[in-house]
Tab-separated table of C-alpha atoms in Angstrom:
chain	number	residue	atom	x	y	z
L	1039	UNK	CA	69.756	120.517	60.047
L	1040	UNK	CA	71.574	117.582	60.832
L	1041	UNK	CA	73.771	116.625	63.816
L	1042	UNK	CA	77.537	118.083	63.437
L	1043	UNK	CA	80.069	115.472	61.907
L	1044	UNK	CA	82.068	114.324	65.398
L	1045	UNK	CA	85.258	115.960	66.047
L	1046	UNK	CA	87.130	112.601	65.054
L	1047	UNK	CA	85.227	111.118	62.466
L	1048	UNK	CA	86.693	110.079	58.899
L	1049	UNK	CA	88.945	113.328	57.273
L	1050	UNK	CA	86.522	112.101	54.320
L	1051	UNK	CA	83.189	111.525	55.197
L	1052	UNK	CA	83.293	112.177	58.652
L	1053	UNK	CA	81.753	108.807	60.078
L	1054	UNK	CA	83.405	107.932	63.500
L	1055	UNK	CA	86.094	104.973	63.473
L	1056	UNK	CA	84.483	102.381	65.248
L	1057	UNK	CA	81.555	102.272	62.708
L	1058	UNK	CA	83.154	103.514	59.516
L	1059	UNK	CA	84.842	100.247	58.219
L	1060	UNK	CA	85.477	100.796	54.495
L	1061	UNK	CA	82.903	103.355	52.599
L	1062	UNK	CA	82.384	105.134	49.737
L	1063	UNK	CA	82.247	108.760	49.330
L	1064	UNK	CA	82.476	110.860	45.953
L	1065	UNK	CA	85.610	112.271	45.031
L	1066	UNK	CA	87.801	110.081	47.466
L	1067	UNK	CA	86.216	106.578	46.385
L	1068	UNK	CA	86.212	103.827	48.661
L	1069	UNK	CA	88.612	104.343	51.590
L	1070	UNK	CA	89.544	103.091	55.214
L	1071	UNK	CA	88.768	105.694	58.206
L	1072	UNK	CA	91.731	108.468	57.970
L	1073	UNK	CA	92.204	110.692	60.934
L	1074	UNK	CA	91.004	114.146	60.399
L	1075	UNK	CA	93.203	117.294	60.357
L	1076	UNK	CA	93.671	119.083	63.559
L	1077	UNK	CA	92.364	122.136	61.988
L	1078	UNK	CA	88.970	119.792	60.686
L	1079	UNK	CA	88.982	118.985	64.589
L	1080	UNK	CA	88.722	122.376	65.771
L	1081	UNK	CA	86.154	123.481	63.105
L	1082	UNK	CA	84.503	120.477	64.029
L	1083	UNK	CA	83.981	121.309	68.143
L	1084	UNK	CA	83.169	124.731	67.238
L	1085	UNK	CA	80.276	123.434	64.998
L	1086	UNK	CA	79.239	121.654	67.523
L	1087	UNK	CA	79.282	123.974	70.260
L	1088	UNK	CA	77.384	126.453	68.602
L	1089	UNK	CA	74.690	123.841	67.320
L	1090	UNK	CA	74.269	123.589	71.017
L	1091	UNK	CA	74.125	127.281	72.065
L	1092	UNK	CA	71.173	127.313	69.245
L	1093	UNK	CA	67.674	127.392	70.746
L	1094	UNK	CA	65.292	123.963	70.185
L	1095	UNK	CA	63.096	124.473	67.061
């Protein structure tokens, strides 16, 4: 499994502002970096919280 999309990346794609720029994502086409939701946020941290209380594979 991947690394956990960053509590403020990209509503869409979830790429952080500094690198997003414009991209391209299915569904949403191409777009500028949008702030995410405050509940995306939250579900965000707690994804990556518990992909840290996970044990090393």
């Amino acid at each position: 499994m991947g690394e956990p999309v960053p509590p403020s990346g990209c509503r869409h794609c979830g790429v952080g502002e500094r690198e997003h720029l414009q991209r391209w994502t299915a569904g949403v086409g191409w777009h500028f970096w949008v702030a995410p939701s405050a509940r995306q946020r939250l579900e965000r941290m707690l994804a990556r919280r518990a992909a840290r209380a996970r044990p090393p594979t």
